[in-house]
PDB file of C-alpha atoms in Angstrom:
ATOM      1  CA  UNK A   1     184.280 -62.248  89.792  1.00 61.00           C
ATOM      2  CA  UNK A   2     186.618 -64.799  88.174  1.00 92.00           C
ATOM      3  CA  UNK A   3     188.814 -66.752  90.371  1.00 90.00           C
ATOM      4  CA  UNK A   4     192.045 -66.016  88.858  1.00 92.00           C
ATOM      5  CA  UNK A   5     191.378 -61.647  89.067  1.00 93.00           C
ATOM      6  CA  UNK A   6     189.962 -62.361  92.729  1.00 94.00           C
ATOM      7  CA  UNK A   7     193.798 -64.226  93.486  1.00 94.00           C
ATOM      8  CA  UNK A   8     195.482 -61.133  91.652  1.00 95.00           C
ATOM      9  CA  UNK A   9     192.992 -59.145  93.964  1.00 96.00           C
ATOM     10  CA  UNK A  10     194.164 -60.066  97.111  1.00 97.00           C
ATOM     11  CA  UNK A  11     197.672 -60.180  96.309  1.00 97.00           C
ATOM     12  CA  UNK A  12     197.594 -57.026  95.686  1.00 97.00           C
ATOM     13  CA  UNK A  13     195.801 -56.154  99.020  1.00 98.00           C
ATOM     14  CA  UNK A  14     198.696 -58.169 100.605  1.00 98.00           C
ATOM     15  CA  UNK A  15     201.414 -55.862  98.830  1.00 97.00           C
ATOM     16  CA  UNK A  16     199.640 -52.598  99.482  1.00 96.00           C
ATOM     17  CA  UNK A  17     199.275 -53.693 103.032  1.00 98.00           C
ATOM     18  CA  UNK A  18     202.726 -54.682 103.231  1.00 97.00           C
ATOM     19  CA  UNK A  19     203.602 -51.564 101.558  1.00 95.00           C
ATOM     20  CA  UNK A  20     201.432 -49.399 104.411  1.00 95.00           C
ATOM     21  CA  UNK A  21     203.787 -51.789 106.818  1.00 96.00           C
ATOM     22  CA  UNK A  22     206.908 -50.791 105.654  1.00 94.00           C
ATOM     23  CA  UNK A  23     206.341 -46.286 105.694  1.00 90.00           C
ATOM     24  CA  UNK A  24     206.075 -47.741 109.822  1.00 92.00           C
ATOM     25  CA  UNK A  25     208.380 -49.892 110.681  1.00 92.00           C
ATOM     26  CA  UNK A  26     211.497 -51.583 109.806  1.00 93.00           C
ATOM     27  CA  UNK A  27     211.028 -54.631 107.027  1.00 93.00           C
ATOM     28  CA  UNK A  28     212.412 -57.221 108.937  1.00 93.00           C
ATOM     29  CA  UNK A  29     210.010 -56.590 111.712  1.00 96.00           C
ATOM     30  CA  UNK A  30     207.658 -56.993 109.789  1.00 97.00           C
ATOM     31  CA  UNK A  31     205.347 -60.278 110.521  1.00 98.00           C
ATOM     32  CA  UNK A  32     202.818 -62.387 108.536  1.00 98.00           C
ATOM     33  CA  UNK A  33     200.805 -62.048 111.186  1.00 98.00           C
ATOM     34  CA  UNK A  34     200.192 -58.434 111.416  1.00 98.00           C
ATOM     35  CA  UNK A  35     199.659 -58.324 107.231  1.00 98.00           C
ATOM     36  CA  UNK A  36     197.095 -60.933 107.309  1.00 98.00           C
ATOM     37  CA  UNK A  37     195.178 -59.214 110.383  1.00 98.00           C
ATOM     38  CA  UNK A  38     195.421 -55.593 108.368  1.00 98.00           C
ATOM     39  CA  UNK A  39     194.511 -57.206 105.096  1.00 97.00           C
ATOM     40  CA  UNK A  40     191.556 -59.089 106.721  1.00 97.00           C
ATOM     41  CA  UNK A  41     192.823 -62.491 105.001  1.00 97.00           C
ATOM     42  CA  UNK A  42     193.508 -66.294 106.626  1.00 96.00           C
ATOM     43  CA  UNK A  43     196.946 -67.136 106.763  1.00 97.00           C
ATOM     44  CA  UNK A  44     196.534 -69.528 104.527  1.00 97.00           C
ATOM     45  CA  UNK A  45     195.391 -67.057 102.171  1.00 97.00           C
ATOM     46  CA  UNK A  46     198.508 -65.416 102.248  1.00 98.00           C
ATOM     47  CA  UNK A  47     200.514 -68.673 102.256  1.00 98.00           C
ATOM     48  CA  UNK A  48     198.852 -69.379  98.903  1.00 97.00           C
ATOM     49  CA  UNK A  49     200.812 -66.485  97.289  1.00 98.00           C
ATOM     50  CA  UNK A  50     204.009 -65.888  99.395  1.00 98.00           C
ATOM     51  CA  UNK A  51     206.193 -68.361 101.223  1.00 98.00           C
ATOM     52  CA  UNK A  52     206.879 -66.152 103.775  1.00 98.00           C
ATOM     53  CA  UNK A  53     207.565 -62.147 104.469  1.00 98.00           C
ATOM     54  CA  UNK A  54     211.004 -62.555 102.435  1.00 97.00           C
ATOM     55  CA  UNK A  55     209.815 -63.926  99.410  1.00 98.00           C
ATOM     56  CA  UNK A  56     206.515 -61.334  99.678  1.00 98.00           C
ATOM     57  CA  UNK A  57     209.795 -58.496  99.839  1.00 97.00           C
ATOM     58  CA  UNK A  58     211.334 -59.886  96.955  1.00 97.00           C
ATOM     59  CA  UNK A  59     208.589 -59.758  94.823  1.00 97.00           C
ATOM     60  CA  UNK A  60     208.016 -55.929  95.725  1.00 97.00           C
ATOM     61  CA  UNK A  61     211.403 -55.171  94.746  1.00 95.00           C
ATOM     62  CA  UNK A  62     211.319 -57.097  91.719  1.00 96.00           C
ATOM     63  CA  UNK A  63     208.341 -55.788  90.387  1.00 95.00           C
ATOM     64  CA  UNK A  64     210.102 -52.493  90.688  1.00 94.00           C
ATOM     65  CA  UNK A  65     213.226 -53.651  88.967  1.00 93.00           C
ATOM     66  CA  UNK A  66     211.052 -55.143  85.832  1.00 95.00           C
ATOM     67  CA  UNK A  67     209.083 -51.194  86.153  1.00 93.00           C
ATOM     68  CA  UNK A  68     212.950 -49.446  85.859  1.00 92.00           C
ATOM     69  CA  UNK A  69     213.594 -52.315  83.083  1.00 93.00           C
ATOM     70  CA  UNK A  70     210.817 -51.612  81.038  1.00 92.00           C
ATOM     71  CA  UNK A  71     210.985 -47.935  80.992  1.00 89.00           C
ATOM     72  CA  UNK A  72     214.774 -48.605  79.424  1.00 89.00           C
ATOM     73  CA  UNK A  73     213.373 -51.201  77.115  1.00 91.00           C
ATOM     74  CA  UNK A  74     211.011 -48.305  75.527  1.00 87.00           C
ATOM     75  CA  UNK A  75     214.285 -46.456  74.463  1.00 88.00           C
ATOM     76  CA  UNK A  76     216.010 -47.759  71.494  1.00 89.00           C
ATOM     77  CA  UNK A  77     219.361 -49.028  71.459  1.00 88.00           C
ATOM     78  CA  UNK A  78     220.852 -46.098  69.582  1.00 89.00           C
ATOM     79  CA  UNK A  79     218.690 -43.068  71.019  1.00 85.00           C
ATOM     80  CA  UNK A  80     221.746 -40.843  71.818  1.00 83.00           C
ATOM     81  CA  UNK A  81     221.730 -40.644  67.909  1.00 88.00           C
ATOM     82  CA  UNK A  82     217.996 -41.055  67.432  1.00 90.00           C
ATOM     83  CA  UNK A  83     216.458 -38.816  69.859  1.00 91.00           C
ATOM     84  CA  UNK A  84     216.277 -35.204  69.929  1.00 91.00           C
ATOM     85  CA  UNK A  85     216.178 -32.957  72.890  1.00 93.00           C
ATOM     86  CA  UNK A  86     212.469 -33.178  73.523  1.00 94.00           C
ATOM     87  CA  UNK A  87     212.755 -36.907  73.214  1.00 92.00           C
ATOM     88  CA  UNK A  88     215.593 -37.337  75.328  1.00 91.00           C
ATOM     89  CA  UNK A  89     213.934 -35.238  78.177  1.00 93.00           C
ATOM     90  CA  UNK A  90     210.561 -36.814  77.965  1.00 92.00           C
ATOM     91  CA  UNK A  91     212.390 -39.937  78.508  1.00 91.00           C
ATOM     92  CA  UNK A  92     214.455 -38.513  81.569  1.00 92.00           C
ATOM     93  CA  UNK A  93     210.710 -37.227  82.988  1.00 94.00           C
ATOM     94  CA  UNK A  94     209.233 -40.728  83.038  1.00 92.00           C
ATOM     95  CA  UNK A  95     212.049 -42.283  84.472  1.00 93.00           C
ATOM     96  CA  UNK A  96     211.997 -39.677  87.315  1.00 94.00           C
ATOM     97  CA  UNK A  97     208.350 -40.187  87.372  1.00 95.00           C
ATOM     98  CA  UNK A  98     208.665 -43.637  87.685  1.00 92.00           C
ATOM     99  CA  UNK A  99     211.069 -43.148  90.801  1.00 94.00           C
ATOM    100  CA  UNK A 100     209.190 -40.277  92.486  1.00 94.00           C
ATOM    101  CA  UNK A 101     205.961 -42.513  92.608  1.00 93.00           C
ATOM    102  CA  UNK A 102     208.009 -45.012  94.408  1.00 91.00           C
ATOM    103  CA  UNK A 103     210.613 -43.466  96.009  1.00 92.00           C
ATOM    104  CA  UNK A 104     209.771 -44.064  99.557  1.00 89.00           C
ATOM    105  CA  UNK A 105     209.223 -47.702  98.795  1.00 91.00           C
ATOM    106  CA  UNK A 106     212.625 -47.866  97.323  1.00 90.00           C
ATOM    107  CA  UNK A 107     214.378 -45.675  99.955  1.00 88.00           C
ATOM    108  CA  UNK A 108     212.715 -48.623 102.688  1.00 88.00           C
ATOM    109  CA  UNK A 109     214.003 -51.545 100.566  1.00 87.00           C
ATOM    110  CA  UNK A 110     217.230 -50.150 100.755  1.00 86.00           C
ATOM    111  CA  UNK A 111     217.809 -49.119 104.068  1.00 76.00           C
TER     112      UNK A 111
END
């Protein structure tokens, strides 16, 4: 495996276990300790791609953000004139999609 999917490996296994984290407790309990002994990584592992547990939360919620971003970006600037009905609620579908398969992520992040 190539060293640079291997780093994009276990940062992932650091968000998803972050991500387990958060459905059980409070973010700001939440400690590096506990992610790096659920993940099965050195701290220094996890050091190598997050500063700490705040800067690990901010990249969760901005990878969201850019997801929400994107699905507008698909839509052209003048779709209320472009689109037709179908269109229109295809586009309404994903975005709902997009928030259902996150929802309880966002609903943590914001409480």
């Amino acid at each position: 495996m190539q060293k640079r999917q291997m780093y994009i490996d276990t940062q992932n296994k650091i968000i998803e276990t972050t991500l387990v984290l958060m459905k059980t407790k409070p973010i700001n309990s939440i400690k590096v300790t506990e992610i790096v002994r659920i993940a099965k990584i050195n701290r220094t592992t996890f050091y190598s791609h997050f500063q700490d547990v705040p800067a690990l939360i901010d990249f969760i919620e901005n990878t969201l953000i850019d997801e929400l971003i994107g699905c507008f970006k698909s839509v052209p600037v003048d779709w209320i004139q472009t689109y037709n009905q179908t269109q229109e609620e295809q586009f309404y579908l994903e975005f709902a999609q997009l928030i259902e398969a996150n929802f309880n992520t966002y609903q943590r992040l914001m409480s």
